[in-house]
XYZ file of C-alpha atoms in Angstrom:
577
model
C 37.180 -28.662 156.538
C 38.454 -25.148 157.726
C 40.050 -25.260 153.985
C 36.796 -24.169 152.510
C 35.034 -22.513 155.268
C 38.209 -20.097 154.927
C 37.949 -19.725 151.227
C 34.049 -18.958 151.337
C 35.387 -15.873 153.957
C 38.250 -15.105 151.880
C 35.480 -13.858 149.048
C 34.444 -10.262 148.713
C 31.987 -8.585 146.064
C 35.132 -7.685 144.057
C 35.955 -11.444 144.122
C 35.784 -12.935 140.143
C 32.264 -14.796 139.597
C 34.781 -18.179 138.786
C 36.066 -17.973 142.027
C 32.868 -17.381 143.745
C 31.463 -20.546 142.151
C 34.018 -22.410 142.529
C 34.449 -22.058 146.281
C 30.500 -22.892 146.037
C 31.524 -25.838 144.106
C 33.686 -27.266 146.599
C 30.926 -27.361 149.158
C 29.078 -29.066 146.892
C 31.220 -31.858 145.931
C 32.577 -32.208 149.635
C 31.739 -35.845 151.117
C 29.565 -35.435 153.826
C 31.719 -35.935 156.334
C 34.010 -33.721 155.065
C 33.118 -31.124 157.819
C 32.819 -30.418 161.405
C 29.544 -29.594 162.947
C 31.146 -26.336 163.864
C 32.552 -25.825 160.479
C 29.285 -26.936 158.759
C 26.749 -24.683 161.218
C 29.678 -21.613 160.554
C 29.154 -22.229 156.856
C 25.358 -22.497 156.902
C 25.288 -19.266 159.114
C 27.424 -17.328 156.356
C 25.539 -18.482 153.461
C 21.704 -17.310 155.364
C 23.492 -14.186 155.827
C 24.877 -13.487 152.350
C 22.173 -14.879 150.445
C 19.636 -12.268 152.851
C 21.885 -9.518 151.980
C 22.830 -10.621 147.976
C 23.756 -7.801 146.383
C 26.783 -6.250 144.028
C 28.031 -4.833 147.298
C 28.254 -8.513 149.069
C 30.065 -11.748 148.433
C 27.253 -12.992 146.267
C 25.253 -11.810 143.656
C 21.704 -12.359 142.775
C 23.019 -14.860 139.867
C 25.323 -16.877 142.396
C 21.539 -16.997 144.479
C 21.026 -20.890 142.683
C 24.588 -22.404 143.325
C 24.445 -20.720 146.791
C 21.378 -22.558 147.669
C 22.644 -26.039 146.410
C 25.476 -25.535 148.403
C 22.957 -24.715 151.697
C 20.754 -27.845 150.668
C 23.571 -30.163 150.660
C 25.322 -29.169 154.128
C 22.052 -29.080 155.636
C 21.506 -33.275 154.213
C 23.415 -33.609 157.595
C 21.655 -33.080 160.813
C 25.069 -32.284 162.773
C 25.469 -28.952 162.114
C 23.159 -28.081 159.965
C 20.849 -26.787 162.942
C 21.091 -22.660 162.017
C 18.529 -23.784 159.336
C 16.019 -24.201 161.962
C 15.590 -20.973 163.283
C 12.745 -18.792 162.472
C 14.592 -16.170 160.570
C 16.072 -18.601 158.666
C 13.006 -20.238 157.767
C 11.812 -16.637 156.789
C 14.447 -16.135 154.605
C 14.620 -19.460 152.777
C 10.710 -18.172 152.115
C 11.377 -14.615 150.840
C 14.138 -16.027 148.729
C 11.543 -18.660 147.067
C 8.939 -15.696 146.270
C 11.407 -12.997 145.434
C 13.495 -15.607 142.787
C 10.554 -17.101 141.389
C 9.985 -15.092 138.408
C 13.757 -14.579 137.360
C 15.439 -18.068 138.421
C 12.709 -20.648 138.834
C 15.941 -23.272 139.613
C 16.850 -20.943 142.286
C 13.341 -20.598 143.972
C 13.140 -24.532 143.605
C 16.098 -25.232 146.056
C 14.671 -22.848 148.332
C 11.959 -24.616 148.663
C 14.014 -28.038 148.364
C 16.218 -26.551 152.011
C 12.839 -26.398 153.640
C 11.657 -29.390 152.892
C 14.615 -31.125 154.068
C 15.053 -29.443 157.683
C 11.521 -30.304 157.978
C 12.041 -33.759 157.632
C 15.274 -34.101 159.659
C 14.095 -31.966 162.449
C 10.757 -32.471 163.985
C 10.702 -29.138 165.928
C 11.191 -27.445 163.484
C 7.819 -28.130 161.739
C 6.599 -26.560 164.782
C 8.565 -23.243 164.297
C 7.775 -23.469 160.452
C 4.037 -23.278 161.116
C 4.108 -20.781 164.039
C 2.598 -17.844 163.614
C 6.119 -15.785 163.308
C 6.604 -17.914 160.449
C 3.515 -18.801 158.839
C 5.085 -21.226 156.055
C 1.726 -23.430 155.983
C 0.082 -20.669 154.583
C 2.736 -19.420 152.258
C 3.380 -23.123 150.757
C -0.549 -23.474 150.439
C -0.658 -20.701 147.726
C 2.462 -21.668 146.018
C 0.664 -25.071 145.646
C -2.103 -23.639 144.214
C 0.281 -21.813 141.873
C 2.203 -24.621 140.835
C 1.910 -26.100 137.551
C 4.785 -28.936 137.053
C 5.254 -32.036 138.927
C 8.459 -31.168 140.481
C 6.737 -28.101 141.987
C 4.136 -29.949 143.117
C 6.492 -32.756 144.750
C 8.526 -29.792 146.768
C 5.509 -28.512 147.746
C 3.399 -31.276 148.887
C 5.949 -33.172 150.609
C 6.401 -29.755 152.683
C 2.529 -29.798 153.349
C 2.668 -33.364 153.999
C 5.702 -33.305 157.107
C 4.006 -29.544 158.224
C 0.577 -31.425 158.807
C 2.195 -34.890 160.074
C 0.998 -33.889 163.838
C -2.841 -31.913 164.541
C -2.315 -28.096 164.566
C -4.329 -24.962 164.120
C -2.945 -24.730 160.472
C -5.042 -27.961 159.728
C -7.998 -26.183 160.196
C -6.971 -23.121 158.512
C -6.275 -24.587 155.423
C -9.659 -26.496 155.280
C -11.984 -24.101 156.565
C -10.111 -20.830 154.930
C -10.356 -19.736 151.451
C -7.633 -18.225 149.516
C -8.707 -16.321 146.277
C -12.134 -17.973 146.736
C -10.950 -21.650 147.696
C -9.805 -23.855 150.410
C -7.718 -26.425 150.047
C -10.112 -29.220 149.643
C -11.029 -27.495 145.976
C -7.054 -27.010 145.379
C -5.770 -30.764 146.067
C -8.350 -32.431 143.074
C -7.357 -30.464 140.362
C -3.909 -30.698 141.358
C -4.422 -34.790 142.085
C -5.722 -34.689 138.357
C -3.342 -32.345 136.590
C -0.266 -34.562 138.200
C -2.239 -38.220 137.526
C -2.270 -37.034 133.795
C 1.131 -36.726 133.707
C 1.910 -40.209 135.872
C -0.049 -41.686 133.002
C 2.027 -40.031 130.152
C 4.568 -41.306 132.259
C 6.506 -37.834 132.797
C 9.460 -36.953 135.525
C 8.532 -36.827 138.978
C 5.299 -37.136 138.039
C 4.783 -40.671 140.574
C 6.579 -38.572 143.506
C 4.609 -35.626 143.331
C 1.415 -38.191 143.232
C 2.392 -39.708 146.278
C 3.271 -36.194 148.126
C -0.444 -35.068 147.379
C -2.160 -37.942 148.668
C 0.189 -38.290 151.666
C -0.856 -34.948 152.370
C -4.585 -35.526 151.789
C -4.165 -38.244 153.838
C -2.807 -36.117 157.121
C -6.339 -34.148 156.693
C -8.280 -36.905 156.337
C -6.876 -38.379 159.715
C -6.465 -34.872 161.633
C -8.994 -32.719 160.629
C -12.680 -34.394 161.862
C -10.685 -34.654 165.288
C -9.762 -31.232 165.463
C -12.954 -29.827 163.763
C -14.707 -31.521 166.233
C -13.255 -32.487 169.889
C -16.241 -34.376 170.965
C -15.632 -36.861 168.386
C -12.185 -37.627 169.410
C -13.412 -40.983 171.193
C -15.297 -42.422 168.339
C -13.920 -44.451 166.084
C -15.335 -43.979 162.659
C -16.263 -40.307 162.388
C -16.654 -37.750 159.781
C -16.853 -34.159 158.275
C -18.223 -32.999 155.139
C -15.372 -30.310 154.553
C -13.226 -33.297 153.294
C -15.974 -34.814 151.098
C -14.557 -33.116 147.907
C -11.048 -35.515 148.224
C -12.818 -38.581 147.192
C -13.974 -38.456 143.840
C -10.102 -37.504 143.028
C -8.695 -40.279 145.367
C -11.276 -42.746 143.691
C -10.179 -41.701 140.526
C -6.203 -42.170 141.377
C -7.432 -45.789 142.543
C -8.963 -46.980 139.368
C -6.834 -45.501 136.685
C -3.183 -46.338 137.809
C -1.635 -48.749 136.253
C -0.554 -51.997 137.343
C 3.367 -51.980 138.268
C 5.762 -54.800 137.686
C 7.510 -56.950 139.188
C 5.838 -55.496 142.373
C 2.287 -54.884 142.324
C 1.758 -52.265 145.191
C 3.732 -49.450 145.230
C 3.518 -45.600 146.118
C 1.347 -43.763 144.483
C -1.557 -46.823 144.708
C -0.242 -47.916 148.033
C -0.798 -43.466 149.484
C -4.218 -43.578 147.759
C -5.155 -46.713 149.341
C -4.459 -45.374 152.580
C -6.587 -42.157 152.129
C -9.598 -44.154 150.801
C -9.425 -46.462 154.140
C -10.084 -43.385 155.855
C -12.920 -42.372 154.399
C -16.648 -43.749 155.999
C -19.312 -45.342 154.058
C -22.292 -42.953 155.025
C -25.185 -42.226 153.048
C -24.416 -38.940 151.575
C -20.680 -40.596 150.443
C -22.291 -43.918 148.876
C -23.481 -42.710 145.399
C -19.789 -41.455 145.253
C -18.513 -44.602 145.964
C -20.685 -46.011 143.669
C -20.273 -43.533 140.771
C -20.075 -45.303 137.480
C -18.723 -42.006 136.389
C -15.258 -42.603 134.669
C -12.834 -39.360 134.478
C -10.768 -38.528 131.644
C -7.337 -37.763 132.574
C -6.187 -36.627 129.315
C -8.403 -33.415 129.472
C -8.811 -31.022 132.030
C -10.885 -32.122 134.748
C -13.256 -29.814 136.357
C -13.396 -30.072 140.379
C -16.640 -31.405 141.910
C -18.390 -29.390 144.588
C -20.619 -32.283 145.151
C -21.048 -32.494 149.387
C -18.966 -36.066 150.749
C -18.014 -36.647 153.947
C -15.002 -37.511 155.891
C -13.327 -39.171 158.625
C -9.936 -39.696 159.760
C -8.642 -42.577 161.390
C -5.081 -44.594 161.620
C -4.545 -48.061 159.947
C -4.515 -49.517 163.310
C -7.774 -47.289 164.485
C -9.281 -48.042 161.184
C -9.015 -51.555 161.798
C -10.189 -51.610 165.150
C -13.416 -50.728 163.349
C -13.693 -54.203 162.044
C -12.059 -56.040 164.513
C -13.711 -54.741 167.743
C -13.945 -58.044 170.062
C -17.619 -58.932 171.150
C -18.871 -56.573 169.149
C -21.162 -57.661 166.086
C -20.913 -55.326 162.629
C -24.062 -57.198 161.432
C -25.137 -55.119 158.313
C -28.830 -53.896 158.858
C -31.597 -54.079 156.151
C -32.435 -51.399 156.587
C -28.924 -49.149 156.572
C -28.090 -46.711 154.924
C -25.525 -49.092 153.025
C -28.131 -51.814 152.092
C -30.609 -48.734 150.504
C -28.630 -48.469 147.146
C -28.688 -51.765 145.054
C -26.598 -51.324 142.158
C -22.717 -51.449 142.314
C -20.013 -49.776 140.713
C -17.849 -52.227 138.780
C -15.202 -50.626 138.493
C -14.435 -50.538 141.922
C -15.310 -53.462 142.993
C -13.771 -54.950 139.690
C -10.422 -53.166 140.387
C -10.022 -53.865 144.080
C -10.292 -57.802 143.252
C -8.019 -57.699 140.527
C -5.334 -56.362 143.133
C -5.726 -58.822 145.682
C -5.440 -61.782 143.227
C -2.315 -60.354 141.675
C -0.674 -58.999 144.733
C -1.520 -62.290 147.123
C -0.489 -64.400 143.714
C 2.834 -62.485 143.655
C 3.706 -62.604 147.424
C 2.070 -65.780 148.128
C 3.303 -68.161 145.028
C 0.981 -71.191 144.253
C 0.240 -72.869 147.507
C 2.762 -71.780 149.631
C 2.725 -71.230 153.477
C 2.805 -67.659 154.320
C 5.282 -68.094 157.316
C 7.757 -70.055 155.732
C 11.020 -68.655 155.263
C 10.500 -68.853 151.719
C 8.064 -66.398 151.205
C 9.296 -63.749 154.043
C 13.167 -63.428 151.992
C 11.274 -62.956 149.067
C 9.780 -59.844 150.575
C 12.653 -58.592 151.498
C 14.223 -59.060 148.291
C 11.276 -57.051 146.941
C 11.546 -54.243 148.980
C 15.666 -53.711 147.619
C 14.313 -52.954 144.329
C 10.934 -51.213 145.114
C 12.145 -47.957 146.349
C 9.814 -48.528 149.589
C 11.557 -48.306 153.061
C 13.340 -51.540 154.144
C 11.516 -52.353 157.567
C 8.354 -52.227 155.583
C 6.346 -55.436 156.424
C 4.204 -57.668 154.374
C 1.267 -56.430 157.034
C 1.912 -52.421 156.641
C 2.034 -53.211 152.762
C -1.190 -55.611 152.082
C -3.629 -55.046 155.258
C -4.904 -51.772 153.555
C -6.390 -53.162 150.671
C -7.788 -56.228 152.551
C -9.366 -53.221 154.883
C -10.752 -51.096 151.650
C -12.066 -54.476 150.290
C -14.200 -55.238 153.919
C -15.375 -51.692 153.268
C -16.566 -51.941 149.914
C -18.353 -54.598 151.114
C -20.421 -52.777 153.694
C -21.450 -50.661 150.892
C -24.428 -52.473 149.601
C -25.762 -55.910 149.431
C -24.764 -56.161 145.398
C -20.932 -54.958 145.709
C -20.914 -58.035 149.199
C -22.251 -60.803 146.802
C -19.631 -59.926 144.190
C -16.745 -60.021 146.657
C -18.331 -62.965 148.078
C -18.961 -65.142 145.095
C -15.470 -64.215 143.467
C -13.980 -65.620 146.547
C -15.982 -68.901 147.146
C -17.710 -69.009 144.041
C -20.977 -71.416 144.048
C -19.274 -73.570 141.888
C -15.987 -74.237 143.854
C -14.653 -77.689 143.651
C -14.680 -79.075 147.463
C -13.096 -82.306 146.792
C -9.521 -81.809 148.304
C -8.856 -79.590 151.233
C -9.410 -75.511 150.926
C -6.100 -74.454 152.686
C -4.128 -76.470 149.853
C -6.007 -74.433 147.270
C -3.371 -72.488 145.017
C -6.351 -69.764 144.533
C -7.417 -66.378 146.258
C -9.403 -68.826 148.732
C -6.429 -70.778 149.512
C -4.562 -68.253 150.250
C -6.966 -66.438 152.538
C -7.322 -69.758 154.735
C -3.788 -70.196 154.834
C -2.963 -66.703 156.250
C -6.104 -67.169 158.759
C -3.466 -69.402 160.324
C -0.755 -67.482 160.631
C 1.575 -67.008 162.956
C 3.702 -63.978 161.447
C 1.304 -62.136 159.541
C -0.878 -61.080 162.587
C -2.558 -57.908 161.122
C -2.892 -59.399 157.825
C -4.850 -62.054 159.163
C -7.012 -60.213 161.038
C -7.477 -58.222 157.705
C -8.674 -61.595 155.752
C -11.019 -62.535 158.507
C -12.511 -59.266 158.554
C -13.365 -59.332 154.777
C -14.307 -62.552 154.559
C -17.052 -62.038 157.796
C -18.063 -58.644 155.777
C -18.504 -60.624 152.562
C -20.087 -63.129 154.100
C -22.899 -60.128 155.401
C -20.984 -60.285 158.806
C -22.768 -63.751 159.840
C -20.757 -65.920 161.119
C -23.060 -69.010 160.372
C -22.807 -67.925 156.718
C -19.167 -67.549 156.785
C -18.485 -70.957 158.569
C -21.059 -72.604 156.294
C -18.947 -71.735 153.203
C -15.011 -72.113 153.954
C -15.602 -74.689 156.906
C -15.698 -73.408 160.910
C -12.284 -75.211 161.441
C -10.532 -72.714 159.495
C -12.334 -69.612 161.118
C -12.522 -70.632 164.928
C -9.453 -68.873 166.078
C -11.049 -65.577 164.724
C -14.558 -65.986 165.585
C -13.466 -66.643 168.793
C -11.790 -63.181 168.839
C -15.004 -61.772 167.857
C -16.236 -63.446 170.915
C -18.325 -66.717 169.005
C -16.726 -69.489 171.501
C -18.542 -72.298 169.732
C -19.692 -73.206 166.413
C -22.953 -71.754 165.121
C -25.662 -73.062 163.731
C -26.373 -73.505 159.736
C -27.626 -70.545 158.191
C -31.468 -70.457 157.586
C -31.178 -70.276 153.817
C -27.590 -70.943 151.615
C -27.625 -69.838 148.185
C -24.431 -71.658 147.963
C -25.594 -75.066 148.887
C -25.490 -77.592 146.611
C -26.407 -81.445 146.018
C -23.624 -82.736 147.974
C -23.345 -82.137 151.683
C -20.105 -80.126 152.781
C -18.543 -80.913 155.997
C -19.313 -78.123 158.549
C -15.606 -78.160 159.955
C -13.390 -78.304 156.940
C -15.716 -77.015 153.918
C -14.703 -79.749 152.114
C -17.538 -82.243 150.523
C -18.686 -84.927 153.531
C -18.768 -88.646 152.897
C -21.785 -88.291 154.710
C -25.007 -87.894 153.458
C -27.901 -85.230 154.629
C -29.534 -87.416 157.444
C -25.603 -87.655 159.136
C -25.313 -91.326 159.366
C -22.636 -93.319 157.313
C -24.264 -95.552 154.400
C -22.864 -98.423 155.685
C -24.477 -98.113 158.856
C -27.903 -97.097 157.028
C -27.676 -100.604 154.947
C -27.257 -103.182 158.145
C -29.627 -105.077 159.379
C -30.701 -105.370 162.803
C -28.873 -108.587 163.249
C -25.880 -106.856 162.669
C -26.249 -103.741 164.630
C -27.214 -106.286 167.449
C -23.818 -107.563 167.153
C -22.038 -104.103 166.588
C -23.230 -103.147 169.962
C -22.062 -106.044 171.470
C -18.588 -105.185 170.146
C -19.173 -101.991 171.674
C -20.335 -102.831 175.299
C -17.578 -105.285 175.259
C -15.344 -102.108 174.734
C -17.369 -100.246 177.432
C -16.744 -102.821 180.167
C -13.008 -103.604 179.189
C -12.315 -99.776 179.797
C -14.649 -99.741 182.624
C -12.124 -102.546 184.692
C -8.863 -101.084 183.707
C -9.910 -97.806 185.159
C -9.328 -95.818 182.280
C -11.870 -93.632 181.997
C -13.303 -91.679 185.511
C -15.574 -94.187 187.250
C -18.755 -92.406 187.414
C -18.142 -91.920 183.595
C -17.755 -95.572 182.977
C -20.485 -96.348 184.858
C -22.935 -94.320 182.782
C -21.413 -95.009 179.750
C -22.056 -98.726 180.629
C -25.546 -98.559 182.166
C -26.504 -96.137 178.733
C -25.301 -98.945 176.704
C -27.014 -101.905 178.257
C -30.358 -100.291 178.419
C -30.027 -99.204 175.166
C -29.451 -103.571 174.362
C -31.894 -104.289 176.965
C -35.735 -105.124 175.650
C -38.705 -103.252 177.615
C-alpha cells in the first residue's frame, strides 16, 4: 500500500516518537497482502538503510531499533518482495545490529536474529551468501550459541545453524574441526542439549523448539561431516569419524529421559533425536557408550564428556539401505566387535520397546489392517493436531525407530535376545493365526504385508531378521516362512530354509513351518490317522488313489508324460516284488 510506504518517507528525526511508531505499527498490523512486491522490497530497502544509519540525526532512533525490526521480520514473512534481505550487506547488517543491541535491548537483538532466520528458510541461496566468506554468519551464530543461555536464544540460533548446514560446505568442517575460546562445536552442542532438556522437563517456553533446533542441527553434522572430512568414504555406506563421537552420550540422554507425549506418541523433539541416533554406527570404540548404564541428571549441571565416540552420517533412506541391501547377508559374526560385550543397557533397550508397543498400539488399534482406510484417516487426523507437517507419512514418522531398534540389536548378543524374546516370547500362544494377533507380533506380520506402508515394512523385516541374529532359518522358524517370503526373497532367499540347528524357542508341540502356528501334525510329519491304519486299509486307500490316477490319466488332465509316471509310480508302489 503506497499509503504507508509514503508515511514511513514522510518521517524525519524531528518526527514525534508516537508517530514514528505508529507508522511502524501499521506495517505491522498490515495483512500480508496488503503490499506490492515493489512497495514491500521499497520498504524493506528503507528500513536496512535507516536502521544501519539509526541515529538522533535519522528517522529512527536507537529505541525505535526493536519495533523497526518487527516491522522488517514481518514484510520479509513474504517471499515477493522481501528479496533486499538477501543481499550480503544486508545480511551484514542484520548481524552488526544483533551484536551491537545485545547488551542494551536483548528484544531488539532477538528479531535480528529472528529476520535471518527467516530469509534463510524462504530463500535457499541465500544460505549460500550467509555462509560465504564476505559474510561469515556460520561463524558469528556459532559463538552466539555458545553464548546463549535461554531457550528462545537457543531456538533462533539453532534453527539458523540447522538451515546454514542443510547442504555440505566448508563451514561444516570449520565448526567441527575449529575451536573457539578452546572448543569446537562438538563440546558446545551437549551442554547446550542438556541445559535446554532441563528446561523441556520443567516444562518451560520454547524449551521443546529449541530441543528440536539442536538436534536438527546435530543431525546435519552427523550426515555431512564424515563425507566431507573424508572424500574417500563418500561411497560407503556406513562410515564414521571420531570428531562427532562427543554428540552421543547427549543424544542418548535426550532419548531416554523425554517423556512420553499424548495423544500422539512421537513427536519432535524424540522424533529429531531419533533421527541423529540412526546415524550413528555401532563400532567398537561407540559400544560401551551405547551400553552405558550411566543415567544423567538433568536437574543439575551436567559436565560434557570428552570420552572419544565415533560417527557417521547417513540419510534415512541410505541408512536403511544398510539393512536392506538385496543379496547381501548382515549375518552377525562371533567374533565382532558387537558380539565382544555381553551385558546390555536396559534402559535402552527397555525404552526403545516401550515406544514401539505404544506407538504401533496407537496407530495400529487392536488388530487392524494397516492399509485400510481406517487407519490411514486416522493419521491424518493426527497430524492436524500434532504440529508436524501435513504430508508427513506414517513411513517418514515410524521407520526410524524400527531402524534404531535393528541397530540396537546388532549391538550384542544380550540386547538381540531381549528384542527377540519381547517380540515372540517362548511362551507365545500359537493356537490361532499370528497375523490376527492384537499384539506387537501381530502387528509386525500384518505390516510385512503391506501394500502402503512400503518403507515401514521393510523396517519390520529388517528388525525382526536382526533380532532373529540375521538367520533367516531362525526367523522363519519362529513367526512361520509364509509370513516372511516376500522379504526374504528381497534379501535374495528364493526358497524356504532349512530348520535351525538348535531352537531355544521350541517347545513340546510342533509349529507349522509356514504359518508359525501349532501343526496338527506330530514330529515324524505323518497325520495320526494315517499312523493308526492297518495295512488292510492303506491297501485299500491306494486303491482309491490309483483309481484317481488313471481317471485323470484318460481325461487328459494332467500332461501325459506326467500321468504316465504318476501312474507307473503308483502301481509299483501296489505291485509285490
Amino acid at each position: 500500500m503506497t499509503d504507508i510506504l509514503r508515511s514511513y518517507t514522510d518521517l524525519s528525526s524531528s518526527s514525534p516518537r508516537f508517530q514514528v511508531a505508529a507508522v511502524l505499527q501499521s506495517i505491522i498490523n498490515a495483512l500480508p497482502l496488503t503490499f506490492d512486491q515493489s512497495t514491500r522490497a521499497a520498504l524493506v530497502r528503507l528500513l536496512l538503510r535507516d536502521l544501519r544509519t539509526s541515529s538522533s540525526k535519522s528517522r529512527l532512533f536507537h529505541k525505535d531499533a526493536a519495533l523497526a525490526l518487527l516491522a522488517l521480520k514481518t514484510l520479509g514473512r513474504i517471499p515477493v518482495g522481501s528479496e533486499p534481505l538477501t543481499e550480503a550487506s544486508s545480511l551484514c547488517t542484520l548481524m552488526e545490529l544483533s551484536s551491537s543491541l545485545y547488551k542494551d535491548d536483548r528484544n531488539a537483538s532477538s528479531e535480528a536474529l529472528k529476520c535471518i532466520a527467516n530469509t534463510l528458510l524462504l530463500y535457499d541461496y541465500a544460505r549460500v551468501t550467509f555462509i560465504s566468506k564476505e559474510v561469515r554468519g556460520g561463524e558469528f551464530c556459532a559463538s552466539l550459541l555458545e553464548k546463549a543461555t535461554t531457550s528462545e536464544q537457543l531456538f533462533t540460533l539453532s534453527r539458523i545453524m540447522f538451515l546454514a548446514t542443510a547442504s555440505p560446505s566448508s563451514l561444516i568442517l570449520t565448526l567441527v574441526e575449529d575451536k573457539r575460546h578452546g572448543r569446537t562445536i562438538i563440546d558446545v552442542i551437549p551442554t547446550k542439549i542438556d541445559m535446554v532438556l532441563s528446561s523441556v522437563l520443567a516444562n518451560k517456553a520454547f524449551a521443546r523448539d529449541a530441543l528440536s533446533e539442536l538436534l536438527k542441527f546435530s543431525f546435519n553434522l552427523l550426515l555431512h561431516y564424515p563425507k566431507a572430512s573424508s572424500p574417500s568414504s563418500r561411497g560407503q555406506q556406513d562410515f564414521q569419524s571420531s570428531n562427532l563421537d562427543g554428540l552421543l552420550p547427549s543424544l542418548l540422554r535426550v532419548y531416554r529421559s523425554l517423556p512420553r507425549t499424548f495423544p500422539v506418541p512421537l513427536v519432535p523433539p524424540l522424533t529429531h533425536a531419533i533421527h541423529a541416533l540412526v546415524t550413528i554406527p555401532i563400532t567398537h570404540s561407540l559400544i560401551s557408550l551405547w551400553l552405558s548404564t550411566t543415567r544423567n541428571s538433568t536437574s543439575r549441571q551436567l559436565q560434557s564428556s570428552h570420552t572419544p565416540r565415533p560417527r557417521s552420517s547417513s540419510t534415512l533412506d541410505r541408512a536403511l539401505n544398510v539393512f536392506t541391501a538385496g543379496r547381501r547377508s548382515l549375518s552377525i559374526s562371533s567374533n565382532s566387535p558387537a558380539s565382544l560385550v555381553g551385558n546390555s543397557h536396559r534402559d535402552i533397550v527397555f525404552r526403545t520397546m516401550d515406544l514401539l508397543e505404544i506407538v504401533f498400539s496407537f496407530h495400529f488399534p487392536s488388530n487392524s489392517n494397516p492399509d485400510s482406510r481406517e487407519v490411514r484417516e486416522a493419521f491424518k487426523n493426527v497430524l492436524v493436531g500434532s504440529g508436524m507437517s501435513t504430508d508427513t507419512s506414517l513411513d517418514e514418522l515410524v521407520s526410524p525407530l524400527l531402524l534404531l531398534c535393528t541397530r540396537i540389536c546388532m549391538i550384542d548378543h544380550t540386547s538381540r535376545k531381549r528384542v527377540r524374546e519381547w517380540i515372540i516370547p517362548p511362551s507365545l500362544d500359537r493356537s490361532y493365526p499370528l497375523d490376527e494377533r492384537d499384539d506387537f507380533l501381530g502387528r509386525c506380520i500384518r505390516l510385512l504385508g503391506s501394500v502402503y506402508h512400503t518403507r515401514l515394512k521393510a523396517s519390520v523385516g529388517e528388525m525382526l531378521y536382526a533380532a532373529c541374529d540375521c538367520d533367516p532359518s531362525i526367523l522363519s522358524s519362529l513367526v512361520g516362512y509364509g509370513h516372511v517370503a516376500g522379504f526374504l526373497f528381497n534379501k535374495g532367499i528364493l526358497s524356504a530354509p532349512p530348520p535351525p540347528s538348535t531352537d531355544s524357542h521350541s517347545s513340546q508341540r510342533v509349529v507349522n513351518p509356514i504359518t508359525g502356528t501349532y501343526d496338527t501334525m506330530p514330529q515324524n510329519g505323518m497325520n495320526n490317522s494315517i499312523v493308526e491304519m492297518t495295512e488292510e486299509e492303506k491297501e485299500i486307500e491306494m486303491d482309491k488313489l490309483f483309481v484317481l490316477f488313471d481317471r485323470l490319466d484318460r481325461s487328459g488332465a494332467p500332461p501325459t508324460n506326467q500321468g504316465r509316471v504318476v501312474h507307473s509310480t503308483v502301481k509299483s508302489k501296489r505291485t509285490p516284488k
